[in-house]
Coordinates of C-alpha atoms in Angstrom, one line a residue:
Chain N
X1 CA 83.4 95.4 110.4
X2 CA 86.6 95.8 108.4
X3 CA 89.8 94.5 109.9
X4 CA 91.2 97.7 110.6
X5 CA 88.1 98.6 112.4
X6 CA 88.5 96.0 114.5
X7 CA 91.7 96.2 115.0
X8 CA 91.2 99.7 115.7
X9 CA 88.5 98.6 118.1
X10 CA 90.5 96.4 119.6
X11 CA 93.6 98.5 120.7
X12 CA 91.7 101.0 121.9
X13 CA 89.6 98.5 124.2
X14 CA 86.2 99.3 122.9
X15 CA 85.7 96.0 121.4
X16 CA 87.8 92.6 122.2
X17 CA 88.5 89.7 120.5
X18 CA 86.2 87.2 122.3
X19 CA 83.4 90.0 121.7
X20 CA 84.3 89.9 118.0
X21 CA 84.2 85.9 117.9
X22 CA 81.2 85.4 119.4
X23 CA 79.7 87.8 117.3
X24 CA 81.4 85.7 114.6
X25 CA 79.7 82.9 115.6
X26 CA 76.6 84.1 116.0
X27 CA 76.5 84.9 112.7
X28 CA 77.3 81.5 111.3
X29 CA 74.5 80.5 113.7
X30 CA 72.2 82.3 112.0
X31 CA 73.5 82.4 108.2
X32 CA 75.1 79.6 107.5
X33 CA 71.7 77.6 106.8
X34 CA 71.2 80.0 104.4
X35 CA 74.1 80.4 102.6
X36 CA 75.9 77.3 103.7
X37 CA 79.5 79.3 103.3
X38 CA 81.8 77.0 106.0
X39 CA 82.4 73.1 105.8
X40 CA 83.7 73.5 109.8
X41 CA 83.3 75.6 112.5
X42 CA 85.7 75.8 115.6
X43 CA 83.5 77.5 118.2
X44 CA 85.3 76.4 121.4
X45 CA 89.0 76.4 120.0
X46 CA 88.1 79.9 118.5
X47 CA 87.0 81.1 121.9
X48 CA 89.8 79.9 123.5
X49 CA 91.7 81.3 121.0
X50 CA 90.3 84.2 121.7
X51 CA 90.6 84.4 125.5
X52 CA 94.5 83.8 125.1
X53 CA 94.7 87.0 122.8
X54 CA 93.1 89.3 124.9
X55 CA 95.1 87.9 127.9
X56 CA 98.7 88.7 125.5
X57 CA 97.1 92.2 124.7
X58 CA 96.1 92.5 128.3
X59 CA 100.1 92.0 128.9
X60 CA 100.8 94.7 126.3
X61 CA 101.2 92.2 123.4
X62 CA 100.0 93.3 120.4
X63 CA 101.0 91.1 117.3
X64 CA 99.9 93.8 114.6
X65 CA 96.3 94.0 112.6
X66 CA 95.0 90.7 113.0
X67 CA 95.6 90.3 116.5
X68 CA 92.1 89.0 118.2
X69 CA 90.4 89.1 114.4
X70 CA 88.1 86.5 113.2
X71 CA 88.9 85.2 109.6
X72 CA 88.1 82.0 107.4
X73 CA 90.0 79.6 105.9
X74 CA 89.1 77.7 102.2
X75 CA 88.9 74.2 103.2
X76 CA 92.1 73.5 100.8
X77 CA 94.6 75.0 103.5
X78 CA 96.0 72.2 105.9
X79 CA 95.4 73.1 109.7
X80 CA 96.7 70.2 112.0
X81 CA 94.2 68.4 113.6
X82 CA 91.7 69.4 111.5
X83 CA 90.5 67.7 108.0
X84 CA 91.0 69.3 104.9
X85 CA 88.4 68.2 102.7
X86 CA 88.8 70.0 99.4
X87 CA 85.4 70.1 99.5
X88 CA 85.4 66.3 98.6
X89 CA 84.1 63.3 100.6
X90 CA 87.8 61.7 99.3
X91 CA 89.1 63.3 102.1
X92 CA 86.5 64.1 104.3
X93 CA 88.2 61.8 107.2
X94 CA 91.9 62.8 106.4
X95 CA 93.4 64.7 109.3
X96 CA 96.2 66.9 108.7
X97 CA 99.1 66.4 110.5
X98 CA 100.6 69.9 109.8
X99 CA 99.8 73.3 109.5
X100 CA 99.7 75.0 106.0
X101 CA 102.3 77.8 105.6
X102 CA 99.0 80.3 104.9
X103 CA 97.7 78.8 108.5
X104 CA 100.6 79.3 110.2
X105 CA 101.4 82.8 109.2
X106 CA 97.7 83.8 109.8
X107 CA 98.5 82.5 113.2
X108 CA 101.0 83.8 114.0
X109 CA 100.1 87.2 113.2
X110 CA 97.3 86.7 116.2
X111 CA 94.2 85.6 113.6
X112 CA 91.4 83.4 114.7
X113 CA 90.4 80.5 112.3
X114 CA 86.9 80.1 113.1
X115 CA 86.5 78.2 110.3
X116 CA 86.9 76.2 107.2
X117 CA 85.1 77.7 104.0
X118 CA 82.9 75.5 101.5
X119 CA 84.4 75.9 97.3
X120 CA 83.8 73.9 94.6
X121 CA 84.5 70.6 94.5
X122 CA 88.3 70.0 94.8
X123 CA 88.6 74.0 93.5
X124 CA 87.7 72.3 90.1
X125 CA 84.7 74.8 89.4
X126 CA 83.3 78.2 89.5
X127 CA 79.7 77.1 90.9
X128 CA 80.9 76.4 94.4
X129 CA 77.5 73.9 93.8
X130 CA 79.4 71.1 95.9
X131 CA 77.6 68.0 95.3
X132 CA 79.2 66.7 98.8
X133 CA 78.4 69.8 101.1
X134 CA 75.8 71.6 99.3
X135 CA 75.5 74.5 97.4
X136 CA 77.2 77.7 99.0
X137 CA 74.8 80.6 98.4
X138 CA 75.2 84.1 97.2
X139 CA 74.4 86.8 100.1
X140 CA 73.2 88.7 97.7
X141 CA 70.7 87.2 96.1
X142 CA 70.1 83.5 97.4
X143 CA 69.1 81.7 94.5
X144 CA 72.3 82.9 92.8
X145 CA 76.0 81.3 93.0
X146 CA 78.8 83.1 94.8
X147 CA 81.0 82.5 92.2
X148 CA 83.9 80.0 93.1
X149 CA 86.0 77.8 93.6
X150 CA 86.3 80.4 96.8
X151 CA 82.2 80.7 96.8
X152 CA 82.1 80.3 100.8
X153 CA 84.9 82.5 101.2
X154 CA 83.9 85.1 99.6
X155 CA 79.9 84.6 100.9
X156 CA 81.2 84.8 104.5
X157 CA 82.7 88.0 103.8
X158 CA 79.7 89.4 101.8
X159 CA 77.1 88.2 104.6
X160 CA 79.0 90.3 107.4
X161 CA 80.7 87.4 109.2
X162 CA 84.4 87.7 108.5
X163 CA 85.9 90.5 107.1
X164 CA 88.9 88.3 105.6
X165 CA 88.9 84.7 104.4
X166 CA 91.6 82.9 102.4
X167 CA 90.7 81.6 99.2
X168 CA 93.3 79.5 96.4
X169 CA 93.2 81.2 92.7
X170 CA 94.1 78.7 89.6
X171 CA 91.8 80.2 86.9
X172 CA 90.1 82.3 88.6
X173 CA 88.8 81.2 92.0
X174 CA 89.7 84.4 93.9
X175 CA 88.8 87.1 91.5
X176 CA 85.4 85.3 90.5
X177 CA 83.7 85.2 93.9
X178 CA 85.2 88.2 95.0
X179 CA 83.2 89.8 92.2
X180 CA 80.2 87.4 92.1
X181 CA 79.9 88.4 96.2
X182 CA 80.8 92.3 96.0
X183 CA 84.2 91.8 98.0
X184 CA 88.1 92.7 96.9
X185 CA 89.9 89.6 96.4
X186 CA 93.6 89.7 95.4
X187 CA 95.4 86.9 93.4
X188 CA 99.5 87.7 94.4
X189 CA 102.0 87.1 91.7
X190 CA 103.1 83.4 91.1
X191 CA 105.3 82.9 94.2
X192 CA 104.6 85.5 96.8
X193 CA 102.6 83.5 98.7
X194 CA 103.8 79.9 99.9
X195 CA 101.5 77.2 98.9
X196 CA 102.8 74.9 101.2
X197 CA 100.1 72.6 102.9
X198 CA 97.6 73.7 100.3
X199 CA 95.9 70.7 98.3
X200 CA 96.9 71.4 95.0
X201 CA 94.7 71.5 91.8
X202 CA 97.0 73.2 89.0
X203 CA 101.0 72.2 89.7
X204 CA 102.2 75.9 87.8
X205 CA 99.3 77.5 88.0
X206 CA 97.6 77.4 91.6
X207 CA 98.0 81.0 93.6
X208 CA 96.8 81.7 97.0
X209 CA 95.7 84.9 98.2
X210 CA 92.9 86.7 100.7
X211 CA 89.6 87.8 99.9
X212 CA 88.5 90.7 101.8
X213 CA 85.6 92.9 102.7
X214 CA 88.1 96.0 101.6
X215 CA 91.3 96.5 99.7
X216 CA 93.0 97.7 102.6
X217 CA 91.9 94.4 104.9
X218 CA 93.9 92.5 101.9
X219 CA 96.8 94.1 101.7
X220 CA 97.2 94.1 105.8
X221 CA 96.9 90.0 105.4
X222 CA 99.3 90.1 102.4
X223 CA 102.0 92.1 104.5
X224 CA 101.6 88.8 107.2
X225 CA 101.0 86.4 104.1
X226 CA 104.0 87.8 101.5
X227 CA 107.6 86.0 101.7
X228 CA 109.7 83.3 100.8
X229 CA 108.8 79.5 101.8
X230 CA 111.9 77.2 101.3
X231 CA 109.0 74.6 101.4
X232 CA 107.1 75.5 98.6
X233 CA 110.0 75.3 95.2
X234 CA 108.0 78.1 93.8
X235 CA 108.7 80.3 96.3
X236 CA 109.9 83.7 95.3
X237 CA 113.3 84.8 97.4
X238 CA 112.2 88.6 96.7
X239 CA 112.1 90.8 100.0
X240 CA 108.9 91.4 101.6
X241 CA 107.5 95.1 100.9
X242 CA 104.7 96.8 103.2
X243 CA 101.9 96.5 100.7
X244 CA 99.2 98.8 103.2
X245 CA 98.1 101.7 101.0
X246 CA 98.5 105.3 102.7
X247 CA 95.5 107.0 104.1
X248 CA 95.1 109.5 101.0
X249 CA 96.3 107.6 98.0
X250 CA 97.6 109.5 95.2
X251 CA 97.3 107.9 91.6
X252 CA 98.4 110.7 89.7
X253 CA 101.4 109.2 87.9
X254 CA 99.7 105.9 87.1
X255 CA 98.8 105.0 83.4
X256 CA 96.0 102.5 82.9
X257 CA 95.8 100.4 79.8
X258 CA 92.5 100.3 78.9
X259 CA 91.9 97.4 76.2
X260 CA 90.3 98.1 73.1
X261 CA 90.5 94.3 71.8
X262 CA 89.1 91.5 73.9
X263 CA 87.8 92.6 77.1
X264 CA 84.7 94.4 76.4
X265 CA 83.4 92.4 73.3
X266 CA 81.0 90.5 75.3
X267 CA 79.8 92.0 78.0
X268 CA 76.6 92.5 80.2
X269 CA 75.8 96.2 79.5
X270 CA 75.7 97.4 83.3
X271 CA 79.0 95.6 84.0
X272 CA 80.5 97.6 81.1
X273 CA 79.4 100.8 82.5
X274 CA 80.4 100.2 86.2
X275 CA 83.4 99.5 85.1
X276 CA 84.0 102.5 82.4
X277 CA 82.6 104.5 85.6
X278 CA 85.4 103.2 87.5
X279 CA 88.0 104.0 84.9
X280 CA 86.4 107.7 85.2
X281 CA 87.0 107.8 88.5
X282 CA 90.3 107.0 88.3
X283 CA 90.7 109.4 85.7
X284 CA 89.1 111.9 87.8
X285 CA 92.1 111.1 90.7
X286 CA 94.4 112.1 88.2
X287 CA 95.6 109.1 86.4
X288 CA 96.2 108.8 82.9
X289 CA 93.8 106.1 80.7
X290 CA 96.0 104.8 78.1
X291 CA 94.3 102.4 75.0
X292 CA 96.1 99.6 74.3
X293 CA 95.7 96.5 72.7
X294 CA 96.0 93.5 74.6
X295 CA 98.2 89.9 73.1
X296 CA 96.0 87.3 72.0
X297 CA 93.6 86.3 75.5
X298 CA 92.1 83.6 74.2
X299 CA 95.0 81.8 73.3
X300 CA 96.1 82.6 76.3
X301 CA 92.7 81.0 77.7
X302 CA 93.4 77.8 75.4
X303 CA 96.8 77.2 76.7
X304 CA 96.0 78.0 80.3
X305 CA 92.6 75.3 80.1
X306 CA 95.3 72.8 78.6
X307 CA 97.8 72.8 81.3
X308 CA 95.2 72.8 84.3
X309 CA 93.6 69.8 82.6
X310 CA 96.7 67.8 82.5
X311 CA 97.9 69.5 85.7
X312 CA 94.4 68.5 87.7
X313 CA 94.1 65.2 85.9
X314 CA 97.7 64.1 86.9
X315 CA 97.4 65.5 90.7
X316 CA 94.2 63.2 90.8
X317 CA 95.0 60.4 89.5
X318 CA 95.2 58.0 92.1
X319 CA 91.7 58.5 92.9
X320 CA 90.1 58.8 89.6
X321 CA 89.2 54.7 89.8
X322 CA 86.4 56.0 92.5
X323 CA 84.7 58.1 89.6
X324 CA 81.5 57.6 91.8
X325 CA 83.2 59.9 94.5
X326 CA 83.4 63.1 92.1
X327 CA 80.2 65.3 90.9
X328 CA 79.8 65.0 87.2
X329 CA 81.1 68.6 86.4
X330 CA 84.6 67.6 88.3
X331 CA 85.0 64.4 86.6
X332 CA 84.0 65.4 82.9
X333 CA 87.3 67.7 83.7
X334 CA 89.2 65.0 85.1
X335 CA 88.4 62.6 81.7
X336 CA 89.8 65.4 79.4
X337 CA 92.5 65.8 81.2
X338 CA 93.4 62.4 81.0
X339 CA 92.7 62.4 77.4
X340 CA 95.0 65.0 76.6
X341 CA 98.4 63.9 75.0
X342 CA 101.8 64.7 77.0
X343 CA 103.3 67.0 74.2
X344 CA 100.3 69.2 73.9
X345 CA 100.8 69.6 77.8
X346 CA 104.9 70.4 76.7
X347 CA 104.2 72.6 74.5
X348 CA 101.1 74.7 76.4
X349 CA 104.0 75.0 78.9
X350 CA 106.4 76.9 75.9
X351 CA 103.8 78.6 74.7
X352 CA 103.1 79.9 77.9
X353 CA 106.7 81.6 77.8
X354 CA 106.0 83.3 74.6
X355 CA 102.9 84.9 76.0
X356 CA 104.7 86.4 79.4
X357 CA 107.2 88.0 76.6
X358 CA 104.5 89.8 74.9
X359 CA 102.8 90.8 78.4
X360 CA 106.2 92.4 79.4
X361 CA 106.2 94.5 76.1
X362 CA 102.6 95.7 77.6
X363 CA 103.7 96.3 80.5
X364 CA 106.7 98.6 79.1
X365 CA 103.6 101.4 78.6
X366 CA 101.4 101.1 81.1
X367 CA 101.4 100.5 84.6
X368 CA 98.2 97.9 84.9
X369 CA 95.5 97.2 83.1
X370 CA 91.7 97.9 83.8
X371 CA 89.0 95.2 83.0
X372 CA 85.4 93.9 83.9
X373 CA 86.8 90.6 86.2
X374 CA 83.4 88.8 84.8
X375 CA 81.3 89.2 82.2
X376 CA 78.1 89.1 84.0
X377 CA 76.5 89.4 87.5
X378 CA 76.3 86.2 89.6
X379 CA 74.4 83.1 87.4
X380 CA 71.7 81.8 89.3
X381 CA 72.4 78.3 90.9
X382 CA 72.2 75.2 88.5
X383 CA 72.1 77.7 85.5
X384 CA 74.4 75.9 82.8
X385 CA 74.6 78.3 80.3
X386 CA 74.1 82.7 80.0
X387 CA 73.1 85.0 77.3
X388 CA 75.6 87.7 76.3
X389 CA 74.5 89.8 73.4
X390 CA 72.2 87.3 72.3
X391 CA 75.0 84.4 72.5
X392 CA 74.8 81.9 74.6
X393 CA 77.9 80.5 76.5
X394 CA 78.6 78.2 79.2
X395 CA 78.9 79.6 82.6
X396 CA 81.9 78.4 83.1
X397 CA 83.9 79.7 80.5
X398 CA 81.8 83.0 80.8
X399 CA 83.4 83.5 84.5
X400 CA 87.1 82.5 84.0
X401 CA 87.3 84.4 80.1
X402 CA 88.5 87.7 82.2
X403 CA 90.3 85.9 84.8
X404 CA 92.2 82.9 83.5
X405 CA 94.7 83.8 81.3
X406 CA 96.2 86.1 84.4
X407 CA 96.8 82.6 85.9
X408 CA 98.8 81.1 83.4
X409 CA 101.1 84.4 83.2
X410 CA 101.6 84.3 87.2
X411 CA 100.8 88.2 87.3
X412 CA 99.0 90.2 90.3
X413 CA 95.5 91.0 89.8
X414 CA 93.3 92.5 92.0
X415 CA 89.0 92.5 92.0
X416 CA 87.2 95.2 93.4
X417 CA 83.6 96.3 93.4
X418 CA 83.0 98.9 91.1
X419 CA 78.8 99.2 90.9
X420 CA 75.6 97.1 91.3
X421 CA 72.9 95.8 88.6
X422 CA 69.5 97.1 88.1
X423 CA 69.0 93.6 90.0
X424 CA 71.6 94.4 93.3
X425 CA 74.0 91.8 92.0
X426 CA 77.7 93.2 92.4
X427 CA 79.9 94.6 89.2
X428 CA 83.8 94.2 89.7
X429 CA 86.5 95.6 88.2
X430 CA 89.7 93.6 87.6
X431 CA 93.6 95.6 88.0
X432 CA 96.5 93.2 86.5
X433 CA 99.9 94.2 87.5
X434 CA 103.4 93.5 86.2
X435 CA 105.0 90.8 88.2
X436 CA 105.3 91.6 91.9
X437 CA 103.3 94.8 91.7
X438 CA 100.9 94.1 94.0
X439 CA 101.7 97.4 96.3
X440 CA 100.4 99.2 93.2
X441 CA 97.4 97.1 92.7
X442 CA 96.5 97.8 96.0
X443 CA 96.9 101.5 96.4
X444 CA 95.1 101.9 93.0
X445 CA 92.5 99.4 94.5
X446 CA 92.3 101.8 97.7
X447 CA 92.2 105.0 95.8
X448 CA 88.8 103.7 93.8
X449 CA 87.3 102.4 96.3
X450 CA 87.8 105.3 98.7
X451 CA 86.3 107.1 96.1
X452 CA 83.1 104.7 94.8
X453 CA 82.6 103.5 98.1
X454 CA 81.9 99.7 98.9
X455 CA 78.7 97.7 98.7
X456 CA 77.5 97.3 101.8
X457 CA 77.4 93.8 103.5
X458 CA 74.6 91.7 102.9
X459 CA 73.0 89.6 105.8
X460 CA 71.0 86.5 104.6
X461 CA 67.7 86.5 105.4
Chain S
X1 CA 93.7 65.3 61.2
X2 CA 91.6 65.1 64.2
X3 CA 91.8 62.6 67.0
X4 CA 89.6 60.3 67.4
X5 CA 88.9 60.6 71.4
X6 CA 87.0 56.8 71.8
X7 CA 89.8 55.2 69.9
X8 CA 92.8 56.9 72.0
X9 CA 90.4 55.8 75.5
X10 CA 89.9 52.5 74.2
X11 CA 94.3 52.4 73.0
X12 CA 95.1 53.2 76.4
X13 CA 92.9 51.3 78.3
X14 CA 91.1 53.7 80.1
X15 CA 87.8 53.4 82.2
X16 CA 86.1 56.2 80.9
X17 CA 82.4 55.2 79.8
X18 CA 82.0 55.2 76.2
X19 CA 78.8 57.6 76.4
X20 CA 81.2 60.3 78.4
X21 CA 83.7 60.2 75.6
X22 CA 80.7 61.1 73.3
X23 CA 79.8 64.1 75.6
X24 CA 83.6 64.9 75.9
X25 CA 84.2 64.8 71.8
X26 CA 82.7 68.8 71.1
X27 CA 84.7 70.2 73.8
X28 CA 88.0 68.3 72.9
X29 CA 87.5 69.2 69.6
X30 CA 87.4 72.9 70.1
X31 CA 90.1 72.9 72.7
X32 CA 92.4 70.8 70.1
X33 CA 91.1 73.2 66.7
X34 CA 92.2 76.1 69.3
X35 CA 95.6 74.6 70.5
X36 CA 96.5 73.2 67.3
X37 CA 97.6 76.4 65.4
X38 CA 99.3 77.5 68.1
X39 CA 101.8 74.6 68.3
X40 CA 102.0 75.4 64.8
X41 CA 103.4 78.5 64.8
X42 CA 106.1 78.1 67.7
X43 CA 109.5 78.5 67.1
X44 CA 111.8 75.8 67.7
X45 CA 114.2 77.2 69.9
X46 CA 111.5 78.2 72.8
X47 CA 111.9 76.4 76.0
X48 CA 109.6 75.5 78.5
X49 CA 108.9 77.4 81.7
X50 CA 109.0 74.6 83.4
X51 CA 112.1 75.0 84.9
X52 CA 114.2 72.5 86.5
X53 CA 117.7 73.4 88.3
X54 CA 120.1 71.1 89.7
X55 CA 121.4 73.3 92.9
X56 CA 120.0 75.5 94.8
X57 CA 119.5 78.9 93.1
X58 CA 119.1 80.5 96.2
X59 CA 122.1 84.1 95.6

């Protein structure tokens, strides 16, 4: 069920909200030993929640979309009372004493946390293979990951039990298992979205955002999610828009920039052609595919890799002396970061500026930008390395090559399902936006997948 | 010239094992053959975008 579904569901009394969560739990009952998606489950504070929210609608209360809906939480987010492990045993018994500005808006708008997602170790990681909590499957195909640092976010949402849950992007970890699990996923612009009470990974570079079973489910939890935080200095002061594309979207005046350099040298040939089939679709609603050629990615990907190292590196610090405490993958990070010498870090950060310049220019001609938002379909778990084209490349860099340079710009960028391999594993294409254009990511996002459909939820069995 | 990433651990002693610095070396390498050129060819005058500000910028 979508959140509009349910919400739809829900106003008109067919359904209600301690239906929905039980239903939500019983589902974690039965999946989560397969998939392993949440860290923590709140069963009885979720019912009570619950209870409460139909009593307020009951009373004529309504607080909007996500009133009475079940959704997820990345176990990054602070929510008071509760520990936020980071998907690390380093802070497996540290309780928060606050909410995190993500939790509280959720909240308020009448969600139900019913739980805390597994990722990657301290969001350090694609895999979502957490040495601590145990792999987080794929839905899909179990033996596969779900992509991360977001994996259990996005497998929660691909095996049917939420339809929204919160994931953190800082090269990637949004877009990656939103397209790894078949789900939209949306990375906001660089300040949209607070990141107060959110363990950080990358200082400049961390974004928050929702994954969601449809584009229309994230934009109704960016409307609650969008606005300025004088707690978080990166907060954007910009008004709040309603980002909730209309019913019948019309893309008629939009010009994609299709790349011609970069984005489909290396390339799994069915991703290539779900994603040319989704620019044909577009095309076929009347928008206009403009080639262009992008700036230079993988310098983009260079600088963006340098500043996370030093950024990671320098947020962890204090406990890299317990080098036992982190998985091998994590700490190899951590090392190089440490390594790396405080100009390089100074200059990555300049370097940046001169990049944003030349994606302006872009963004003069076109409106966004179409792309694969990986290379491949989901890796199979432990898998170190993949073949493209008869080269092979580390996993890692094969699943942030798409994604991680739109990190290090601060742009919008949206993932949504756009076809499935002869072996059922999900294809996504990537939008990237101008700064702030997330309302036209979205109704581009809903316009495609109105018309390709979605892939339908996947229950592991 | 390129560094040398066992001597710079060993100048700023730091507890990474020896054998991790030898794993380390290829990818530090490429990242620094990468990054190198780059720093190379900025202009002077281009700031950071790390920006700090004194007072609240708030209008």
């Amino acid at each position: 069920m979508t959140i509009l579904e349910g919400a739809r569901q829900i106003r008109d009394r067919s359904i209600s909200s301690i239906q929905l969560t039980e239903n939500a739990l019983s589902a974690i009952s039965e999946q989560n030993p397969k998939i392993n998606a949440f860290i923590s489950v709140f069963a009885d504070a979720a019912r009570d929640r619950a209870r409460q929210l139909d009593s307020e609608l009951a009373q004529g209360r309504n607080r909007g979309f996500l009133h009475g809906i079940p959704v997820a939480l990345k176990d990054l987010f602070h929510m008071k009372g509760v520990a936020t492990t980071g998907g690390s045993k380093l802070f497996s018994g540290q309780i928060a004493g606050h909410d995190s500005a993500v939790t509280e808006r959720l909240e308020a708008a009448g969600a139900i946390i019913i739980g805390k997602t597994n990722l990657h170790e301290m969001a350090y990681g694609v895999t979502s293979s957490n040495p601590h909590f145990g792999p987080v499957r794929n839905p899909h195909a179990l033996d596969r990951i779900p992509g991360g640092s977001s994996g259990g976010s996005g497998a929660a949402i691909a095996a049917g039990i939420v339809p929204m849950a919160m994931g953190t992007d800082t090269g990637g970890s949004i877009r990656i298992p939103a397209a790894y699990c078949g789900t939209a996923g949306i990375k906001p612009t660089y300040g949209l979205v607070s990141r107060y009470g959110c363990l950080p990974l990358g200082l400049t570079l961390d974004h928050m955002g929702p994954l969601g079973r449809t584009v229309r489910d994230c934009a109704i939890t960016l409307n609650v999610l969008a606005g300025y935080d004088p707690r978080d200095p990166h907060s954007d002061y910009r008004p709040a828009e309603d980002y909730f594309p209309e019913a019948k979207v019309d893309i008629r005046e939009l010009r994609i920039g299709w790349p011609e350099n970069y984005y489909f040298d290396s390339v799994e040939p069915e991703i290539r052609s779900s994603v040319e089939k989704a620019r044909d679709a577009a095309a076929g609603l009347g928008a206009r595919i403009v080639p262009v050629r992008v700036p230079d990615i993988k310098a983009l990907n260079t600088v963006s890799r340098l500043i996370l190292l030093a950024e990671a590196s320098a947020v962890l610090e204090p406990y890299l002396h317990q080098r036992d405490q982190f998985g091998p993958d994590v700490m190899a990070l951590l090392d190089q970061g440490r390594l790396l010498a405080a100009t390089d870090y100074v200059n990555a950060q300049r370097l940046r500026g001169l990049y944003q310049q030349q994606f302006r220019d872009l963004f003069e001609h076109v409106d966004c930008l179409f792309t694969p938002t990986v290379p491949i379909g989901a890796p199979r778990i432990g898998q170190k390395t993949v073949v493209i084209d008869g080269v092979e490349e580390d996993t890692r860099l094969a699943s942030t090559r798409f994604v991680r340079a739109i990190n290090v710009l601060g742009l919008p960028a949206i993932s949504i399902p756009c076809g499935r391999s002869s072996e059922g594993l999900p294809a996504s294409l990537q939008i990237v936006g101008g700064p702030f254009a997330e309302r036209m990511l979205l109704r581009a996002g809903a316009a495609l997948e109105d018309e390709m459909g979605l892939i339908p939820i996947q229950p592991a069995k | 010239m390129a560094t040398n990433w066992q001597d710079l651990a060993k100048a700023r002693h730091m507890d990474i094992p020896k054998e991790q610095i030898e794993v380390l070396t290829p990818t530090l390498a490429a990242l620094e053959s990468a990054f190198r050129p780059l720093v190379g060819a900025l202009p002077g005058e281009t700031p950071s975008t790390i920006i700090f500000r004194a007072g609240d910028p708030r209008p």
